[in-house]
Coordinates of C-alpha atoms in Angstrom, one line a residue:
X75 CA 72.9 96.1 168.7
X76 CA 76.3 95.6 167.4
X77 CA 78.7 92.2 168.3
X78 CA 82.0 94.0 170.4
X79 CA 85.0 91.8 170.2
X80 CA 86.6 92.4 173.7
X81 CA 90.3 90.7 173.1
X82 CA 93.2 92.4 171.3
X83 CA 94.0 90.9 167.8
X84 CA 96.4 87.9 168.3
X85 CA 99.1 87.9 165.3
X86 CA 100.5 84.9 165.9
X87 CA 100.7 81.6 163.8
X88 CA 100.3 79.0 166.6
X89 CA 100.7 76.0 163.6
X90 CA 104.6 77.1 162.8
X91 CA 107.2 76.9 165.5
X92 CA 107.7 79.9 167.3
X93 CA 111.4 81.1 166.4
X94 CA 113.5 79.8 169.4
X95 CA 111.7 77.6 170.2
X96 CA 113.6 74.0 170.8
X97 CA 111.3 72.8 167.9
X98 CA 112.7 75.4 165.6
X99 CA 116.7 75.5 166.3
X100 CA 116.2 71.4 166.3
X101 CA 114.9 71.9 162.1
X102 CA 117.7 74.9 161.7
X103 CA 120.7 72.4 163.0
X104 CA 119.2 69.6 160.8
X105 CA 118.9 71.2 158.0
X106 CA 123.2 72.8 158.2
X107 CA 124.2 69.2 158.9
X108 CA 123.2 68.1 155.4
X109 CA 125.3 67.2 152.5
X110 CA 124.5 66.5 148.7
X111 CA 124.4 63.3 147.9
X112 CA 126.7 61.8 145.0
X113 CA 125.0 61.4 141.7
X114 CA 124.7 56.9 141.2
X115 CA 125.9 55.7 137.4
X116 CA 122.2 55.2 136.6
X117 CA 121.0 59.3 137.4
X118 CA 124.8 60.1 134.9
X119 CA 123.5 57.9 132.5
X120 CA 120.2 59.2 132.4
X121 CA 121.1 62.8 131.9
X122 CA 124.2 62.2 129.6
X123 CA 121.0 60.4 126.6
X124 CA 118.4 63.0 127.7
X125 CA 121.7 65.7 126.8
X126 CA 122.3 64.0 123.1
X127 CA 118.3 63.3 122.5
X128 CA 117.9 67.3 122.9
X129 CA 121.1 68.9 121.3
X130 CA 120.6 67.1 118.0
X131 CA 117.4 68.2 117.0
X132 CA 119.1 71.5 117.6
X133 CA 122.0 70.9 115.0
X134 CA 119.4 69.5 112.4
X135 CA 116.9 73.3 113.5
X136 CA 119.8 75.3 113.2
X137 CA 120.6 73.8 109.6
X138 CA 117.1 73.8 108.6
X139 CA 116.9 77.7 110.0
X140 CA 120.0 78.9 108.4
X141 CA 118.7 76.8 105.2
X142 CA 115.4 79.0 105.5
X143 CA 117.1 81.9 105.6
X144 CA 119.1 81.4 102.8
X145 CA 116.2 81.4 100.8
X146 CA 114.7 84.1 102.1
X147 CA 117.4 86.5 101.1
X148 CA 117.4 85.2 97.8
X149 CA 113.9 85.5 97.3
X150 CA 114.6 89.1 98.8
X151 CA 116.7 90.2 96.4
X152 CA 115.3 88.6 93.5
X153 CA 111.9 90.7 94.4
X154 CA 114.6 93.7 94.8
X155 CA 116.2 92.9 91.0
X156 CA 112.6 92.5 89.4
X157 CA 111.5 95.5 91.2
X158 CA 114.0 97.7 89.7
X159 CA 113.6 96.2 86.5
X160 CA 109.9 96.8 86.6
X161 CA 110.8 100.5 86.8
X162 CA 113.5 101.2 84.9
X163 CA 112.0 100.1 82.0
X164 CA 109.6 102.8 82.1
X165 CA 105.8 103.8 82.7
X166 CA 103.8 104.4 79.8
X167 CA 100.9 107.2 80.2
X168 CA 97.0 105.5 78.6
X169 CA 96.9 105.7 74.8
X170 CA 100.9 106.1 74.3
X171 CA 102.0 103.3 72.0
X172 CA 104.3 100.5 73.8
X173 CA 108.3 100.0 73.0
X174 CA 109.1 99.0 69.9
X175 CA 111.8 96.5 68.9
X176 CA 114.2 97.7 65.7
X177 CA 112.1 99.1 62.9
X178 CA 111.3 96.3 59.6
X179 CA 111.1 97.2 56.7
X180 CA 108.0 98.8 55.5
X181 CA 107.0 95.9 53.1
X182 CA 107.3 92.5 54.9
X183 CA 105.4 90.6 51.6
X184 CA 103.5 90.9 48.7
X185 CA 101.1 88.3 47.4
X186 CA 100.8 87.9 43.7
X187 CA 97.4 88.2 42.5
X188 CA 96.0 86.3 41.2
X189 CA 93.9 85.2 38.1
X190 CA 90.8 84.8 40.2
X191 CA 90.4 89.1 40.5
X192 CA 92.0 88.9 44.4
X193 CA 93.3 91.9 45.2
X194 CA 97.1 92.9 46.0
X195 CA 97.6 92.1 49.6
X196 CA 101.1 94.3 51.1
X197 CA 101.6 94.0 54.8
X198 CA 103.4 97.1 56.7
X199 CA 105.2 96.7 60.1
X200 CA 104.4 99.3 62.6
X201 CA 105.2 98.0 65.6
X202 CA 107.0 95.1 67.8
X203 CA 106.6 94.5 71.5
X204 CA 107.5 92.0 74.4
X205 CA 104.7 91.6 76.2
X206 CA 107.0 89.1 78.8
X207 CA 106.1 85.7 80.0
X208 CA 103.0 84.5 80.8
X209 CA 102.2 80.7 81.7
X210 CA 99.6 79.2 78.9
X211 CA 96.8 77.3 80.0
X212 CA 98.1 78.3 83.7
X213 CA 100.9 75.8 83.5
X214 CA 103.1 76.1 80.1
X215 CA 105.4 78.8 79.7
X216 CA 106.2 80.8 76.6
X217 CA 107.2 84.6 75.5
X218 CA 104.6 86.8 74.4
X219 CA 105.3 89.2 71.4
X220 CA 103.0 91.6 69.5
X221 CA 103.1 93.0 66.1
X222 CA 100.8 95.3 65.4
X223 CA 100.6 95.6 61.2
X224 CA 98.6 97.8 58.7
X225 CA 97.3 95.8 55.1
X226 CA 96.7 97.0 52.3
X227 CA 94.2 95.9 49.7
X228 CA 94.9 97.3 46.7
X229 CA 92.6 96.2 43.5
X230 CA 93.6 94.6 40.5
X231 CA 93.1 97.8 39.1
X232 CA 95.1 100.1 41.4
X233 CA 91.7 102.7 42.3
X234 CA 91.2 101.2 45.3
X235 CA 92.6 100.9 48.2
X236 CA 91.6 99.3 51.9
X237 CA 93.8 99.5 55.0
X238 CA 92.9 96.7 57.6
X239 CA 95.4 97.4 61.2
X240 CA 96.0 94.2 62.9
X241 CA 98.0 93.2 65.6
X242 CA 100.0 89.3 65.3
X243 CA 100.7 87.9 68.7
X244 CA 103.7 85.2 69.0
X245 CA 104.3 82.9 71.1
X246 CA 107.8 81.3 72.2
X247 CA 108.4 78.4 74.5
X248 CA 110.2 78.9 77.1
X249 CA 112.3 76.7 79.4
X250 CA 112.4 77.7 82.9
X251 CA 114.8 75.9 84.2

């Protein structure tokens, strides 16, 4: 058997005053007669102090934000400029010789034959290339130049010649400012 409820549902909440009752009318009249109170001098001074305390950090934040934004734009410009320079320098295909500096004289130096029978040595500069700025030992900047040379060793009697390719790396100090 199911329990049944023979009573009609009651939607009224008896804990609240019902509209049209004496208590409801009295509360509405009391609320309508209220006026805002004037702020005391102490309250006004505290509000002014709080506003001054929040305005100062806001100005400092704006200044820091402005400087940070300028640095971000400068960094983006530097990145774009380096990208343009990198793309303008051209790409080398594998096996293609590096870009060279203006041609050097064919024979750079000739050693005098010694009396001990050492061969005569001549250097022929093949190419110069700029490898850019690199950091030596992680902290010292230096511009790296690569020089390709072909050394020719001649025997005293002139019948034999030995050719030896050589690459020299020249490190030039760079001052970063």
